[in-house]
Each structure stands twice: as structure tokens, then as C-alpha cells.
Coordinates of C-alpha atoms in Angstrom, one line a residue:
M1 CA -84.0 33.9 64.2
K2 CA -83.9 33.5 60.4
I3 CA -80.3 32.4 59.6
F4 CA -79.3 32.1 55.9
T5 CA -76.8 29.7 54.6
Y6 CA -75.3 29.0 50.9
D7 CA -72.4 26.9 51.5
H8 CA -74.2 24.0 49.7
I9 CA -72.8 25.7 46.6
T10 CA -69.1 24.7 45.9
F11 CA -66.8 25.8 43.4
P12 CA -63.2 24.4 41.9
L13 CA -60.5 25.8 44.1
S14 CA -56.9 25.2 44.9
A15 CA -55.7 24.9 48.1
G16 CA -54.4 28.4 48.5
H17 CA -57.9 29.5 47.4
R18 CA -59.6 27.2 49.9
F19 CA -59.1 29.1 53.3
P20 CA -61.7 31.9 52.5
V21 CA -64.9 29.7 51.9
E22 CA -64.3 26.5 53.8
K23 CA -65.4 28.1 56.9
Y24 CA -69.2 28.2 55.6
R25 CA -69.3 24.6 55.5
L26 CA -68.2 24.1 59.1
L27 CA -70.0 26.9 60.4
R28 CA -73.4 25.5 59.0
Q29 CA -72.4 22.3 60.6
R30 CA -72.0 23.3 63.7
I31 CA -75.2 25.2 64.0
T32 CA -76.9 22.3 62.8
A33 CA -75.6 20.1 65.1
D34 CA -76.2 22.1 68.2
T35 CA -79.2 21.5 69.9
G36 CA -78.8 25.0 71.9
L37 CA -79.9 26.7 68.4
A38 CA -83.5 25.0 68.4
N39 CA -84.7 28.7 68.2
A40 CA -82.9 29.2 65.0
E41 CA -84.3 28.6 61.1
L42 CA -82.0 27.8 58.8
R43 CA -82.6 28.8 55.1
V44 CA -81.2 28.6 51.5
P45 CA -81.4 31.9 50.0
S46 CA -82.3 32.8 46.4
P47 CA -79.8 34.4 43.8
A48 CA -79.8 38.2 43.9
A49 CA -81.5 39.2 40.8
V50 CA -79.5 41.0 38.2
F51 CA -81.3 44.5 38.3
H52 CA -80.4 44.4 42.1
L53 CA -76.7 43.9 41.4
R54 CA -76.9 46.6 39.2
K55 CA -78.1 49.3 42.4
A56 CA -74.8 49.0 43.5
H57 CA -72.3 48.0 40.5
T58 CA -72.0 49.3 37.1
A59 CA -74.0 47.3 34.6
D60 CA -70.5 46.7 32.5
Y61 CA -68.8 45.0 36.0
V62 CA -72.1 42.9 36.4
D63 CA -72.4 41.9 33.0
R64 CA -68.5 40.8 32.6
V65 CA -68.8 39.0 36.1
L66 CA -72.0 37.1 35.2
N67 CA -70.7 36.2 31.7
G68 CA -67.1 35.3 32.6
R69 CA -65.4 38.3 31.0
L70 CA -63.4 39.6 33.6
T71 CA -59.9 40.5 32.7
P72 CA -57.0 38.5 34.2
D73 CA -56.3 41.9 36.4
Q74 CA -59.8 41.9 37.7
I75 CA -59.7 38.3 38.4
R76 CA -56.1 38.7 40.1
R77 CA -57.9 41.6 42.4
I78 CA -60.5 39.2 43.2
G79 CA -58.4 36.6 44.3
L80 CA -60.5 33.8 43.6
P81 CA -60.9 31.9 40.0
W82 CA -64.0 32.8 37.7
S83 CA -66.5 29.7 37.6
P84 CA -70.1 29.5 37.0
E85 CA -70.3 27.9 40.8
L86 CA -68.7 30.8 41.8
V87 CA -71.0 33.4 40.0
E88 CA -74.1 31.5 41.7
R89 CA -72.5 31.3 45.4
V90 CA -71.6 35.1 45.1
R91 CA -75.3 35.9 43.8
C92 CA -76.9 33.7 46.9
S93 CA -74.5 35.4 49.3
V94 CA -75.9 38.9 48.0
G95 CA -79.6 37.4 48.0
A96 CA -78.9 36.0 51.6
T97 CA -77.9 39.6 53.1
T98 CA -81.2 41.0 50.9
A99 CA -83.6 38.3 52.7
V100 CA -81.7 39.1 56.0
C101 CA -82.6 43.1 56.0
R102 CA -86.1 42.4 54.9
I103 CA -86.5 39.8 58.1
A104 CA -84.5 42.1 60.2
L105 CA -86.9 45.2 59.5
R106 CA -89.8 43.2 60.2
E107 CA -88.3 41.0 63.0
G108 CA -85.8 42.9 64.7
I109 CA -82.9 40.8 64.1
A110 CA -81.5 37.9 61.1
L111 CA -78.1 36.8 60.2
S112 CA -76.4 35.4 57.4
L113 CA -73.6 32.4 57.5
G114 CA -71.5 34.9 54.8
G115 CA -71.8 38.3 53.2
G116 CA -70.1 41.3 54.4
T117 CA -68.0 41.3 51.1
H118 CA -66.9 45.0 51.8
H119 CA -64.2 45.2 49.5
A120 CA -66.2 45.2 46.2
C121 CA -66.5 48.7 44.6
R122 CA -68.8 49.8 42.0
S123 CA -66.5 48.5 39.0
E124 CA -64.3 45.9 40.1
G125 CA -64.1 43.1 43.0
Q126 CA -61.3 42.9 45.7
G127 CA -59.8 40.9 48.3
F128 CA -62.4 37.7 47.7
C129 CA -65.5 40.1 47.3
V130 CA -66.9 39.9 44.0
F131 CA -70.2 41.8 44.5
N132 CA -70.9 44.2 47.7
D133 CA -73.8 42.4 49.7
V134 CA -74.4 45.2 52.0
M135 CA -74.8 47.9 49.6
V136 CA -77.0 46.1 46.9
A137 CA -79.2 44.8 50.0
L138 CA -79.8 48.5 51.2
R139 CA -80.2 50.0 47.8
V140 CA -83.0 47.3 47.5
M141 CA -84.6 47.8 50.7
Q142 CA -84.8 51.6 49.8
A143 CA -86.2 51.1 46.2
E144 CA -88.7 48.7 47.7
G145 CA -89.7 51.4 50.4
R146 CA -88.9 49.6 53.1
L147 CA -86.1 51.8 54.4
R148 CA -85.0 55.6 54.2
R149 CA -81.8 55.8 56.3
A150 CA -79.3 52.8 57.3
L151 CA -76.0 52.6 59.0
V152 CA -73.2 50.1 58.3
V153 CA -71.1 48.7 61.2
D154 CA -68.2 47.4 59.6
C155 CA -66.0 45.3 62.6
D156 CA -64.0 43.3 60.0
V157 CA -60.6 44.1 60.4
H158 CA -59.8 45.4 57.1
Q159 CA -61.2 48.8 56.1
G160 CA -64.5 48.5 54.2
N161 CA -63.3 50.5 51.0
G162 CA -65.7 49.2 48.7
T163 CA -69.0 49.7 51.0
A164 CA -67.4 53.5 51.0
E165 CA -66.8 53.9 47.6
I166 CA -70.3 52.8 46.6
A167 CA -72.1 55.0 49.9
S168 CA -70.1 58.2 48.6
G169 CA -72.2 60.9 48.2
D170 CA -75.3 59.0 49.3
N171 CA -76.2 60.6 52.9
S172 CA -79.0 58.2 53.5
I173 CA -76.3 55.0 54.0
F174 CA -73.7 56.2 56.6
T175 CA -70.6 54.1 56.7
F176 CA -68.6 53.4 59.9
S177 CA -65.4 50.9 59.7
I178 CA -63.4 50.2 62.6
H179 CA -60.1 48.3 61.4
A180 CA -56.4 47.9 61.5
E181 CA -55.0 51.0 60.1
K182 CA -52.0 49.2 58.5
N183 CA -53.8 46.4 57.0
F184 CA -55.5 45.6 53.6
P185 CA -56.9 48.1 51.8
Y186 CA -53.5 50.1 51.5
R187 CA -55.3 52.7 49.6
K188 CA -58.6 53.1 51.6
F189 CA -61.6 54.9 50.1
P190 CA -62.6 57.0 53.2
S191 CA -66.0 56.0 55.1
D192 CA -68.4 58.6 57.0
L193 CA -66.4 57.6 60.1
D194 CA -63.3 55.6 59.9
I195 CA -61.0 54.5 63.3
G196 CA -57.9 53.0 62.3
L197 CA -56.1 51.2 65.1
P198 CA -52.2 50.1 65.4
D199 CA -51.3 46.8 65.3
K200 CA -51.7 44.6 68.4
T201 CA -54.6 47.1 70.1
G202 CA -56.2 44.2 72.2
D203 CA -59.4 44.1 73.8
E204 CA -59.6 47.0 76.0
A205 CA -58.4 49.7 73.7
Y206 CA -60.6 48.6 70.9
L207 CA -63.6 48.2 72.8
A208 CA -63.3 51.7 74.4
A209 CA -62.9 52.7 70.6
L210 CA -65.6 50.6 69.2
H211 CA -68.0 52.4 71.9
T212 CA -67.0 56.0 71.2
G213 CA -67.4 55.3 67.5
L214 CA -70.7 53.5 67.7
E215 CA -72.3 56.3 70.1
S216 CA -71.0 59.0 67.2
A217 CA -72.2 56.9 64.2
M218 CA -75.8 55.9 65.8
A219 CA -76.0 60.0 66.5
L220 CA -75.2 61.3 62.9
A221 CA -76.6 58.1 61.2
R222 CA -80.0 58.2 62.9
P223 CA -80.8 54.7 61.1
E224 CA -83.9 52.6 60.6
L225 CA -81.4 49.6 60.2
V226 CA -78.2 48.7 61.1
V227 CA -76.1 46.4 58.9
Y228 CA -73.3 44.7 61.3
L229 CA -70.3 43.4 59.7
A230 CA -69.2 41.1 62.5
G231 CA -65.9 39.8 61.5
A232 CA -63.9 37.2 63.1
D233 CA -60.5 38.4 61.7
V234 CA -60.2 41.1 64.5
H235 CA -59.0 37.8 66.6
E236 CA -55.3 37.4 67.7
G237 CA -55.0 33.8 66.0
D238 CA -55.9 35.0 62.5
R239 CA -53.3 34.8 59.7
L240 CA -54.8 38.0 58.0
G241 CA -55.6 39.9 61.3
R242 CA -53.6 42.5 63.7
L243 CA -55.6 43.6 66.2
A244 CA -55.1 40.7 68.5
L245 CA -58.5 40.4 70.3
T246 CA -59.3 37.5 72.3
Q247 CA -62.3 35.3 71.5
A248 CA -64.1 36.6 74.9
G249 CA -63.5 40.1 73.5
I250 CA -65.0 39.6 70.3
G251 CA -68.1 38.1 72.0
T252 CA -67.8 41.2 74.4
R253 CA -68.0 43.4 70.8
D254 CA -70.6 41.7 69.5
R255 CA -73.1 41.9 72.4
L256 CA -71.9 45.8 72.7
V257 CA -73.1 46.5 69.0
L258 CA -76.3 44.1 69.5
A259 CA -77.1 45.7 72.7
R260 CA -76.6 49.4 71.5
C261 CA -79.0 48.7 68.5
R262 CA -81.4 47.1 70.8
Q263 CA -81.3 50.0 73.0
A264 CA -81.9 52.4 70.2
G265 CA -85.0 50.4 69.2
V266 CA -83.2 49.6 65.5
P267 CA -83.4 46.6 63.7
V268 CA -79.9 45.0 62.9
A269 CA -78.9 42.6 59.8
V270 CA -75.6 40.5 61.0
T271 CA -73.5 39.5 58.3
M272 CA -70.2 37.1 59.3
A273 CA -67.4 39.1 57.2
G274 CA -64.0 38.1 56.9
G275 CA -62.2 35.3 59.5
Y276 CA -59.0 33.6 58.1
G277 CA -57.8 31.6 61.5
I278 CA -54.4 29.8 61.4
D279 CA -56.5 27.1 62.8
I280 CA -59.8 27.2 60.9
H281 CA -62.0 25.8 63.8
E282 CA -60.9 28.9 65.7
T283 CA -62.8 31.0 62.9
V284 CA -65.7 28.7 63.2
N285 CA -65.8 28.8 67.1
I286 CA -65.9 32.7 66.9
Q287 CA -68.6 32.9 64.4
F288 CA -70.6 30.2 65.8
Q289 CA -70.4 32.4 69.1
T290 CA -71.6 35.3 67.2
V291 CA -74.7 33.3 65.9
Q292 CA -75.4 32.4 69.9
I293 CA -75.2 35.9 71.0
A294 CA -77.5 37.2 68.0
L295 CA -79.9 34.1 69.5
E296 CA -79.5 35.6 73.1
D297 CA -80.6 39.1 71.5
I298 CA -83.6 38.1 70.4
I299 CA -84.6 35.8 73.4
S300 CA -83.8 38.4 76.0
P301 CA -86.1 40.7 78.0
G302 CA -86.5 43.9 76.2
S303 CA -85.1 42.3 72.7
L304 CA -86.8 43.9 69.4
Q305 CA -89.9 41.5 68.3
S306 CA -92.4 41.7 65.5
E307 CA -95.4 43.8 65.7

């Protein structure tokens, strides 16, 4: 399995800004130290091309990000200070998801150790999200003639408002978000299918709702590729989450999504999305579990293989 990582690019952060990004370095270290992941191949992505970014974002917004011309209000909405290193990192994040989609279409599954920046809209970033890697990647796949229809399965605890906004009016990309209804963003842009859940939903009710939503989304989207946002922030120990899933429940969630894609014969590109544990090592453990489950999916009988 190809795994893309870009944690080598660091940028200046205060202590208050550090927790959204530190997990990437720790997750990569955990993967490289684990001898059980010998079948996984770590790769470093190339930065996304500017004309790729403009397939999902306005030219003005892209230029402002690249050239450091964001307004103070735009920077406040993103929640991260601008720097050239930040620009390089987010371009590599988009490049990783784009590469993951290409490889998934060829080999059945691939994974990014980041991505899932689903709050980034056409003309602004929000909530630690500068560019919307998923929408850029899918538009690039379509432009390259690799893909007609896609499904975004967003299991981050927050609703995927940016993905929904960029994909609005585009019947070729179906957006499905299952999230905490009372969580950020408080003004949600409607996805093609939204399931907003109450606080403290827990494993059983969450998994039942996900099963129902996933069946509907697969039937309506008829996708040739699924992009799966495997957010760890649904965990009971997450400082920004509210759904109170256990780590075991999150593992069942991952297996449910991947098994449904395999059953339908649809390739899947996995991104890690959010994770903000009170104990950062809990977040790393959950996302490492997702990597392990994805690896199980490609070596288990009946999994998708390249022709």
C-alpha cells in the first residue's frame, strides 16, 4: 500500500497552534517503527500545481495564499499563521491526496497521512484548512480523464462544509457527511447527504446511522472512486469532538467503509482528516489503527488488486 507523508515540512507555530499538526510527525514515526507494516511504502508527495489548486478555488484566493496577501480576517478564519513553509506544506497535502487518488484508481487503495481539509471553500479557508485537497484531487482526476463520478465519505466529526460548497451544482461528485450536528461549522453548507448526530451518540447508534447513510450514498452516487475522510476526532477523548466513539468503534467504522467499497468493487483513497486528542498519543493510536485496517483490506481475500 502506498502511504504519502509530508510531515518533514515544518513551519513556525505557537504552542496554541501546534496541536493540529504535531500528530503527523508522530504518526509517521509510529509507522516507520512498526515491523508489521512492511508491505506499506512511504512516499513524499510533490506540491500541487497552481493550476490544479484553481480547479477547486478561485484564482484570487489561490494567489493570496501563495503570495502572502491574505487579510487578517482570512488568516483568523484559517486559524494558522501564514508563512512560506505553511504554503509549501498545504500544497504538499493537496499533492498527496491527488497522488493517492491516482494510485487508488490503479491499485484499489492508497492512503495519505494527512489531508481531509474539508472546511476550505472556493474563496476562503476555515478551521485549519487552507486548500480543499479532496476537491482539488477529484477535479484533477476528472480533468485527466481518469474518473467521471466520485463519492466523498466524510466521517470527520465536523461537517464538510467546504467540500459541499465547492461540489454544489456538480452532479458528478456526491458528498456525504456524518458528523456532530452541534459542532463546528455552525453555519453548515448542505452536502448531498448529511447525517447530523447528537452529542454523546456513541458506537452503536453511530455505526447504525453510518451503515444507512453509506448504503444510500453508494446507491445515489454510483461512484468510480470513494474518498474516505477517516477523522479521529469522533473519539471520546478528542478535545473538539462530541460523538464519544471508542477506539474500537472507530475501527469498526473504518472496516465498515472499506468493506462496503470492496464489496462494490470501488477503489478508495483514504485521508486522515481531523484528530485533536487531549492526549495526542490517543489520536496517533487511532490513526495508526486506520492505517493497519487499510493494510488489512489490501491483503485480505477478495480485496481490490491492480489488473
